Amino acid sequence: MSGVELTADEVRHVAALARLGLDDAEVERLGRELTSILAHVNTIAALPIADVPPTKHSRDSADSLRPDVARPGLPREDALRNAPDPSADGFRVPPIGA
Amino acid sequence: MSAPWQRDGYEAVIGLEIHVQLNTASKMFCSCPNNFGDEPNTNVCMVCLAHPGALPVANAEAVRQSVRVGLALGCQIPDVSEFSRKQYFYPDSPKAYQISQYDQPLCGEGIFRVPGADGFTVRLTRAHLEEDAAKMIHAGGEGGRISGSAGSVVDFNRVGTPLLEIVTEPDIRSPEDARRFLTLLRATVIAIGASECDMEKGSLRADANVSIRPIGSTEYGTKTELKNMNSFRFLERGVEAELERQLGLVQAGERIDQETLHFDPTTGTLSSLRSKEQAHDYRYFPEPDLLPVTQDQESLAALAGHLPELPVARFDRLSEAGLVEATALVLATDTGLAAYLDDLALRTGDLKIAANWVMGELQAHLNADALSAVQSPVTPERLAALIALVVDGTINQTAAKEVFAALVADPAATAAGVVQDRNLAQVGGDDALGEIIDAVLAAHPDEVEAFRGGREQVIGFLVGQCMKQSGGRADAKALQGLLRARLSS
Ligand SMILES: [Zn+2]
């Protein structure tokens, strides 16, 4: 079952939400690929699966909680080690809204 | 309900979203200490910094405290709840999503009652558990303004700390009721010990959804969201200002835009936040890295059974015991003061007298010395001994205040000891009082004449003179009676 075709605008909207910059060729290619994924999902949706509970996790269990015990985190030098632009005590980020 | 906000045929429709920081020892999904006031970026790890492959594990205590809050607020607690991812891009969220809850929150619908003669109820939509965002330290300017190319520095100590978001239905009809509701809700969360709920420090944050509609309409108008008002006064003033703004727009025939607004308390004005951001599209989906959380009826019953007395129930109890509403409300919302009162009332056997002392001398002293009730040197035991001396007539009210001050000043003093040392025992008995009265009447023949001539109010002056003569120790009631008898004879 098909009938769903993503428009170029829809592809651009989804890309903007994911902060992806796409050129026109990519919009065209990804539109085709996403349409085919949606068609696949629609094929599944057409199956008689109303009584099958959704599978959200690979394990069929619950309540994997941990006790509320605090442990020291990373030393700050280590925490900042991979930061692209560390300051003395933090992660510097570019101006927002610029 | 207080008088609803109604102007020119329109009424207010207000709902609140309340964020409560839970006071667990560790963060929500990792073991970092939940102390975000520490030196920046000292309570961080691979999980809360979102290093690839680091997996979250939910904090059992955060879940337990959230359920306790839900039970205290009268929420249904579903058997199963789940975490979901809320996607957004901002430097305060290193994963580019926040772990929150969407269609299966920990706490479901509830009803919260604001008690009193003009009380009201507010339906709660839900309460869900999520992780807080990091703190942005904006460089280059006062007041957190982002300026030039300086950018910002991110402190991730707060990221991943547990946050309970409580959402109400739009059932509130005035800014004052919004404040009253939040006051009691806050007191309830404090009473069960889940959070300090300090608005100034941000451990309690309230957003308000505000709209207006023609009185009697059942539809809702376009709402705006007022963000993070950090005091009860600002909440009330911010909502009031927004209602006025919306009314102005409607009356000018203009449209109300759905937007997020920031209230500036120094100017009393509202400004639009993130107006450029497109409509929220968080694309929630189930968090695959966390398993569902289940509740069984037995554990829920145990948690509910072990909740302390809650402010609403305490208000009811104190009101039924005869305390006036304002007093009952103060005591209901201050767990420490209420515990002191209950201890004192148990010792004196009279709740009303105990409440008078707690609301009067004790509170004045606590305020003056910046102490909580439990820190006061005047313990319920010491105050009860003082009250006993008033009740049995050993001292009068004036002397009692002096004794109280002495108990504050000297933690080793006892009420009886102070009374003896300072000779404060009441002058009662007809003989002792009679002597004083005779002396005063002899010294003021004109006033005596005036009273006998019909100027009744002169008795106040004569009582005052006798009281002065006694050094303030006369039994005022006995004195009045005796004086009248003497003047009428
Ligand atoms: Zn961590």
Tab-separated table of C-alpha atoms in Angstrom, chain A:
chain	number	residue	atom	x	y	z
A	1	MET	CA	0.000	0.000	0.000
A	2	SER	CA	1.442	3.333	-1.000
A	3	GLY	CA	-0.339	6.614	-1.629
A	4	VAL	CA	1.907	8.614	0.674
A	5	GLU	CA	4.432	10.751	-1.062
A	6	LEU	CA	6.500	13.265	0.882
A	7	THR	CA	6.637	16.687	-0.713
A	8	ALA	CA	9.870	18.613	-0.971
A	9	ASP	CA	8.537	21.068	1.621
A	10	GLU	CA	7.856	18.276	4.075
A	11	VAL	CA	11.378	16.945	3.599
A	12	ARG	CA	12.806	20.417	4.190
A	13	HIS	CA	10.655	20.811	7.335
A	14	VAL	CA	11.892	17.522	8.774
A	15	ALA	CA	15.461	18.452	7.861
A	16	ALA	CA	15.105	21.822	9.568
A	17	LEU	CA	13.848	20.123	12.753
A	18	ALA	CA	16.949	17.919	12.691
A	19	ARG	CA	19.163	20.942	11.856
A	20	LEU	CA	20.257	19.382	8.581
A	21	GLY	CA	21.129	21.528	5.580
A	22	LEU	CA	20.121	19.751	2.365
A	23	ASP	CA	20.689	20.783	-1.217
A	24	ASP	CA	17.957	20.240	-3.824
A	25	ALA	CA	19.418	16.939	-5.019
A	26	GLU	CA	19.459	15.619	-1.429
A	27	VAL	CA	15.896	16.783	-0.857
A	28	GLU	CA	14.842	14.867	-3.942
A	29	ARG	CA	16.762	11.693	-3.004
A	30	LEU	CA	15.745	11.707	0.692
A	31	GLY	CA	12.136	12.415	-0.297
A	32	ARG	CA	12.162	9.221	-2.332
A	33	GLU	CA	13.813	7.200	0.435
A	34	LEU	CA	11.505	8.492	3.183
A	35	THR	CA	8.480	7.833	0.974
A	36	SER	CA	9.578	4.257	0.554
A	37	ILE	CA	10.075	3.893	4.330
A	38	LEU	CA	6.586	5.275	4.925
A	39	ALA	CA	5.186	2.855	2.372
A	40	HIS	CA	6.836	0.018	4.283
A	41	VAL	CA	5.306	1.253	7.559
A	42	ASN	CA	1.923	1.448	5.864
A	43	THR	CA	2.310	-2.150	4.702
A	44	ILE	CA	2.834	-3.183	8.317
A	45	ALA	CA	-0.081	-1.006	9.436
A	46	ALA	CA	-2.340	-2.907	7.058
A	47	LEU	CA	-1.674	-6.188	8.878
A	48	PRO	CA	-4.138	-7.425	11.529
A	49	ILE	CA	-2.007	-6.309	14.485
A	50	ALA	CA	-4.603	-4.460	16.560
A	51	ASP	CA	-4.217	-6.991	19.390
A	52	VAL	CA	-0.421	-6.969	19.391
A	53	PRO	CA	0.992	-4.647	22.060
A	54	PRO	CA	3.595	-2.218	20.719
A	55	THR	CA	7.191	-3.307	21.177
A	56	LYS	CA	9.059	-0.358	22.568
A	57	HIS	CA	11.972	-2.167	24.112
A	58	SER	CA	14.102	-5.124	23.215
A	59	ARG	CA	13.660	-6.508	26.732
A	60	ASP	CA	10.273	-7.483	28.044
A	61	SER	CA	10.846	-6.280	31.602
A	62	ALA	CA	10.458	-3.203	33.759
A	63	ASP	CA	11.778	-1.294	36.760
A	64	SER	CA	15.470	-1.273	36.143
A	65	LEU	CA	16.099	1.446	38.696
A	66	ARG	CA	19.210	2.338	40.650
A	67	PRO	CA	19.497	3.341	44.309
A	68	ASP	CA	19.915	7.075	44.954
A	69	VAL	CA	23.606	7.047	45.793
A	70	ALA	CA	25.799	9.902	44.603
A	71	ARG	CA	29.289	9.254	43.312
A	72	PRO	CA	31.805	11.870	42.212
A	73	GLY	CA	31.667	12.638	38.507
A	74	LEU	CA	34.592	13.292	36.211
A	75	PRO	CA	37.409	15.634	37.190
A	76	ARG	CA	36.686	18.898	35.430
A	77	GLU	CA	39.837	18.746	33.281
A	78	ASP	CA	38.620	15.417	31.941
A	79	ALA	CA	35.078	16.652	31.438
A	80	LEU	CA	36.338	19.589	29.394
A	81	ARG	CA	38.961	17.588	27.483
A	82	ASN	CA	36.873	16.993	24.362
A	83	ALA	CA	35.168	20.379	24.365
A	84	PRO	CA	35.764	22.214	21.085
A	85	ASP	CA	36.128	25.540	22.888
A	86	PRO	CA	36.623	25.136	26.656
A	87	SER	CA	36.834	28.110	29.020
A	88	ALA	CA	38.542	27.850	32.410
A	89	ASP	CA	35.516	26.202	33.990
A	90	GLY	CA	33.023	25.449	31.250
A	91	PHE	CA	31.982	24.708	27.718
A	92	ARG	CA	31.965	27.824	25.589
A	93	VAL	CA	29.304	27.877	22.881
A	94	PRO	CA	28.762	30.287	20.015
A	95	PRO	CA	26.368	33.222	20.424
A	96	ILE	CA	22.757	32.115	20.352
A	97	GLY	CA	20.280	33.426	17.839
A	98	ALA	CA	23.035	34.867	15.679
